[in-house]
PDB file of C-alpha atoms in Angstrom:
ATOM      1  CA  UNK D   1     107.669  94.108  86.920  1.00 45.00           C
ATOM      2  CA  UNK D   2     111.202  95.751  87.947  1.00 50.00           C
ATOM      3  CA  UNK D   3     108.826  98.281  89.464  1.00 53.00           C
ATOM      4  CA  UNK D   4     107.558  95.142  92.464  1.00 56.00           C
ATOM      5  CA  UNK D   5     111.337  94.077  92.087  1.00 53.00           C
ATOM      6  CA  UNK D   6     112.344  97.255  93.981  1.00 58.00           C
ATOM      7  CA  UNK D   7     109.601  96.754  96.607  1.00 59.00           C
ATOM      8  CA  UNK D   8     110.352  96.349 100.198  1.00 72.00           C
ATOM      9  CA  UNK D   9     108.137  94.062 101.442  1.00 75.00           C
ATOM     10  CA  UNK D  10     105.381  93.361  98.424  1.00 79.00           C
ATOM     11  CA  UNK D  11     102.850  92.097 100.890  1.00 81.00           C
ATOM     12  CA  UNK D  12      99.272  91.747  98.736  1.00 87.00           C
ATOM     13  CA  UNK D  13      98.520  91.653  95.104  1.00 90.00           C
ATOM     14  CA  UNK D  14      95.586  92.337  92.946  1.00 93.00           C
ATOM     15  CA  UNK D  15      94.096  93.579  90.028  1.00 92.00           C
ATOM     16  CA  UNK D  16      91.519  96.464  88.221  1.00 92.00           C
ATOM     17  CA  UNK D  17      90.550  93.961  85.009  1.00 88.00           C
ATOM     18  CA  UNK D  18      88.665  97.178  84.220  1.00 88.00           C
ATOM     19  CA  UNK D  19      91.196  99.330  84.355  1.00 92.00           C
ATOM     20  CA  UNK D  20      94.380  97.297  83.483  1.00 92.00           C
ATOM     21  CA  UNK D  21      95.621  98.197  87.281  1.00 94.00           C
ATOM     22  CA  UNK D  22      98.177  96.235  89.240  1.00 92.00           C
ATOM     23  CA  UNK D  23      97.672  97.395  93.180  1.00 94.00           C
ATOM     24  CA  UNK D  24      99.588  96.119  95.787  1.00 92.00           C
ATOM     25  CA  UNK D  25     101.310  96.978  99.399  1.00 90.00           C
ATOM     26  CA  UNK D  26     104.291  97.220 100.356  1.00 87.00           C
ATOM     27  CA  UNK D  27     105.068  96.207 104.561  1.00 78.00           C
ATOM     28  CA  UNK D  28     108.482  98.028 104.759  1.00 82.00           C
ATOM     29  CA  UNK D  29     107.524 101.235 103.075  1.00 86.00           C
ATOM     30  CA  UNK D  30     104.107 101.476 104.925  1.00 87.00           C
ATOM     31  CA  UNK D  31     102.708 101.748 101.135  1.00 91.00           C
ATOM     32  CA  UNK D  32     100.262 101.267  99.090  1.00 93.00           C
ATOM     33  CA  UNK D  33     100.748 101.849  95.452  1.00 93.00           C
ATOM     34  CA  UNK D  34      99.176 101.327  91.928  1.00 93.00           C
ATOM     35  CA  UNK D  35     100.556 100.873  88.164  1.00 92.00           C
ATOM     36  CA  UNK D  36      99.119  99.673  84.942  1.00 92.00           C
ATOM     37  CA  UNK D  37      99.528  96.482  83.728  1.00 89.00           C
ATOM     38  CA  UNK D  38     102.638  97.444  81.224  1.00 86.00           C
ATOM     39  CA  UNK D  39     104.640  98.910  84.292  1.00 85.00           C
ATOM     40  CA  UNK D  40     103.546 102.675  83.721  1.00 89.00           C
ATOM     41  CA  UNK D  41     102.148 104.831  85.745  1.00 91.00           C
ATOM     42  CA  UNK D  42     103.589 103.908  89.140  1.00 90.00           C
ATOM     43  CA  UNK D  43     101.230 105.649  91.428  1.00 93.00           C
ATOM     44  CA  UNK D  44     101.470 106.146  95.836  1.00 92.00           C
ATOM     45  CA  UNK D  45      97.644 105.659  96.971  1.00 94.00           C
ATOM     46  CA  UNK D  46      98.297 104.977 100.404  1.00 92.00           C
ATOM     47  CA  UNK D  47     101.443 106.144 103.072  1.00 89.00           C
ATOM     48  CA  UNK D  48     101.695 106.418 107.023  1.00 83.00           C
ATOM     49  CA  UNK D  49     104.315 105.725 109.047  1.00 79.00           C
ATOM     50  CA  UNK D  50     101.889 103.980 111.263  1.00 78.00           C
ATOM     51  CA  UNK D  51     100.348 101.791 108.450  1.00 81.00           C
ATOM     52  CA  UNK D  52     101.117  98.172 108.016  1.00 85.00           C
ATOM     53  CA  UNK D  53      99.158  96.777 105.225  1.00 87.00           C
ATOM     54  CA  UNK D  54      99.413  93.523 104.801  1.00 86.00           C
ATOM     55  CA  UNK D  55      97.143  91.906 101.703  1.00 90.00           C
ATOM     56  CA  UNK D  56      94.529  93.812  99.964  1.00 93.00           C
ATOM     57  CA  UNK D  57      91.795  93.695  97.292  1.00 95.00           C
ATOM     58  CA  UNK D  58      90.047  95.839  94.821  1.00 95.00           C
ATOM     59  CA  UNK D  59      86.299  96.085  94.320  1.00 93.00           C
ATOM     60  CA  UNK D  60      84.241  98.860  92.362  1.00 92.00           C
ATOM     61  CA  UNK D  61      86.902 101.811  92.802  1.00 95.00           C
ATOM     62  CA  UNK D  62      87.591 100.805  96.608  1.00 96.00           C
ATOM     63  CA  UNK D  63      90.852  98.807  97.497  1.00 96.00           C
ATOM     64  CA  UNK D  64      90.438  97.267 100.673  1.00 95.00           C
ATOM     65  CA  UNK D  65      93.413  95.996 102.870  1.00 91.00           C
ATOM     66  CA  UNK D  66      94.406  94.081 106.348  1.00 90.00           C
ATOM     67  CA  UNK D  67      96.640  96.562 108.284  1.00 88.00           C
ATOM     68  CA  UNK D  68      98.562  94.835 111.051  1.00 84.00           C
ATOM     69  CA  UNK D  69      99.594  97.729 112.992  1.00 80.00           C
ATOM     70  CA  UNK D  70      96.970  99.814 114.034  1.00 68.00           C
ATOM     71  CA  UNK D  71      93.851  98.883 116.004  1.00 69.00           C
ATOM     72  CA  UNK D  72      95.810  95.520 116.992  1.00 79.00           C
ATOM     73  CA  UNK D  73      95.227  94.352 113.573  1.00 87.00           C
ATOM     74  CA  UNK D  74      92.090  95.828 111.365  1.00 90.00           C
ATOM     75  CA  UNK D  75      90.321  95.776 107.817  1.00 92.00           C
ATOM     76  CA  UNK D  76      90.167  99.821 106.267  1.00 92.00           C
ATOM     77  CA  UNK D  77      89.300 100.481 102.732  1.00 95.00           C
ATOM     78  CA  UNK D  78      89.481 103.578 100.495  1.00 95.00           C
ATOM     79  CA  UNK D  79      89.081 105.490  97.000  1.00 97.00           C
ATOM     80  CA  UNK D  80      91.927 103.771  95.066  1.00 96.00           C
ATOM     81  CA  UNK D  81      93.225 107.472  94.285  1.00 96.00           C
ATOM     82  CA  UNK D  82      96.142 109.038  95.537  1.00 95.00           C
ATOM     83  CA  UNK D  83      95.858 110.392  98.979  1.00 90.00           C
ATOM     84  CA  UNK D  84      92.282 109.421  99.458  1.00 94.00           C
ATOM     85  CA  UNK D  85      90.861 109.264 103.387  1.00 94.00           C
ATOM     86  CA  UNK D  86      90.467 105.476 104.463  1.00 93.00           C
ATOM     87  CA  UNK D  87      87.680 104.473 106.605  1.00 94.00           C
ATOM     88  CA  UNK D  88      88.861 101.567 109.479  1.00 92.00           C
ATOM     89  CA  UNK D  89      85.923  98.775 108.909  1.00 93.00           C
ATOM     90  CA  UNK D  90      86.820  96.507 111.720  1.00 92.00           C
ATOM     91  CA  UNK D  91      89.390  96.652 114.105  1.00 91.00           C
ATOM     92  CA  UNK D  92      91.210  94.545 117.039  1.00 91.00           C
ATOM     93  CA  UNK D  93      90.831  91.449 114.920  1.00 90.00           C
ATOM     94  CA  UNK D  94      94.484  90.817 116.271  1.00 86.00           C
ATOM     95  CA  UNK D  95      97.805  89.647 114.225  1.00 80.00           C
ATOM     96  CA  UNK D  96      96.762  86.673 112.711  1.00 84.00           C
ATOM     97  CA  UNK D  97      95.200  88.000 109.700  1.00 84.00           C
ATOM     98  CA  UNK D  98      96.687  86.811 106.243  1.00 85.00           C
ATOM     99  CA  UNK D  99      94.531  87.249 103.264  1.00 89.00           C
ATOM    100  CA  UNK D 100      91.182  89.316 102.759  1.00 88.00           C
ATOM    101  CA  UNK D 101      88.981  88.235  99.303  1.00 88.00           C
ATOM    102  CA  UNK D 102      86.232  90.141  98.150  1.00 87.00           C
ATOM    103  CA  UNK D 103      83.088  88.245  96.583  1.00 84.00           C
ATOM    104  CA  UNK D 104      80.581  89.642  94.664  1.00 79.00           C
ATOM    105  CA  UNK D 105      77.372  88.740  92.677  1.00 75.00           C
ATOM    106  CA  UNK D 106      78.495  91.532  90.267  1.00 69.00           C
ATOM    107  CA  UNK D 107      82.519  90.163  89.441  1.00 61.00           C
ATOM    108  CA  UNK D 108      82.591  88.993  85.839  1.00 61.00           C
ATOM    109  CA  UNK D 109      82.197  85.235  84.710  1.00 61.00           C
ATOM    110  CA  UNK D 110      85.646  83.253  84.490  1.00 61.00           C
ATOM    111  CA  UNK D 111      87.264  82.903  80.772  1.00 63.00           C
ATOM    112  CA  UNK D 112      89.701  80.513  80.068  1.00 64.00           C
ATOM    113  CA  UNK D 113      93.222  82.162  80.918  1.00 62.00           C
ATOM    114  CA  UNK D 114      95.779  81.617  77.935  1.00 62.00           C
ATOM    115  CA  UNK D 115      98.544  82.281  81.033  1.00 64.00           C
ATOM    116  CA  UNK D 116      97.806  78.930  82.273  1.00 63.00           C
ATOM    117  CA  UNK D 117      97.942  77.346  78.884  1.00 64.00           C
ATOM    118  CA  UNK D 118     101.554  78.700  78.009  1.00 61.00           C
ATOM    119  CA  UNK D 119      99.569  80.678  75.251  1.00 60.00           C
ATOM    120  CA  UNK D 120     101.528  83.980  76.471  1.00 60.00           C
ATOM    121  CA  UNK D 121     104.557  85.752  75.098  1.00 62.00           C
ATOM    122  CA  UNK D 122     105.018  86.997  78.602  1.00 64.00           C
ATOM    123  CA  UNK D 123     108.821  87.268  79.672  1.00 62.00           C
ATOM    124  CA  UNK D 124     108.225  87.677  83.684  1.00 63.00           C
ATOM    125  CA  UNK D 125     104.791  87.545  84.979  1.00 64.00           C
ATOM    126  CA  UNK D 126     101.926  86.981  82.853  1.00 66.00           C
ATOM    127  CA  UNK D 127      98.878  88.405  84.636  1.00 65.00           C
ATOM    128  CA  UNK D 128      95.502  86.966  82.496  1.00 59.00           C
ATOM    129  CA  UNK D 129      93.024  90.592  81.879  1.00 64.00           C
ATOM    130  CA  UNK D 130      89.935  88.771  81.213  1.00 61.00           C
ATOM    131  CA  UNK D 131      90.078  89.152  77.085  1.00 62.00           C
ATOM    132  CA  UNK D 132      91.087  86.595  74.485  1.00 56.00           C
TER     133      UNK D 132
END
């Protein structure tokens, strides 16, 4: 977690349950980056001077985010690997964008989260991986 502490502008937040992944965006740095869920493995996916992303989400190996900047405001997606091309999905939506939430028949049922229940011998920020 002293990784996000050092962010700029930590603008979005979300998780790979698969993969243990923490991904999230950073405003000031024009960022996008990616670390496991123990703080390892601190990884740039996405960096432009012209980006802006603003909140972002992860489905099936594709993070997906609301960049504020470009194409007076606009949804792109990409590969969540370093470096990979993005694609620009829909653009001049304007600046009022604040969230983007992916739903899908094929996202795992809910399990009870232990995090909520104070079952968790997490110091900082207990972030529930879909196990017991």
């Amino acid at each position: 977690i002293q990784v996000l502490g050092s962010a700029g502008h930590a603008a979005g937040l979300t998780l790979n349950t698969d993969d243990r992944l923490v991904y999230w965006c950073d405003a000031r740095r024009n960022s996008i980056f990616s670390m496991d869920y123990d703080g390892m493995n601190l990884t740039l996916l996405q960096h432009a001077e012209g980006l802006s992303p603003y909140a972002l989400a992860y489905h099936n190996g594709i993070i997906y985010w609301i960049d504020l900047a470009g194409d007076k405001g606009s949804i792109k997606s990409a590969p969540a690997t370093p470096n990979a091309t993005s694609s620009t999905l829909s653009s001049k939506l304007g600046d009022s964008l604040k969230d983007l939430t992916i739903i899908s028949k094929l996202r795992p049922p809910f399990k009870t989260n232990p995090c909520a229940e104070g079952k968790h011998a997490c110091a900082q920020l207990c972030l529930f991986d879909g196990s017991e």
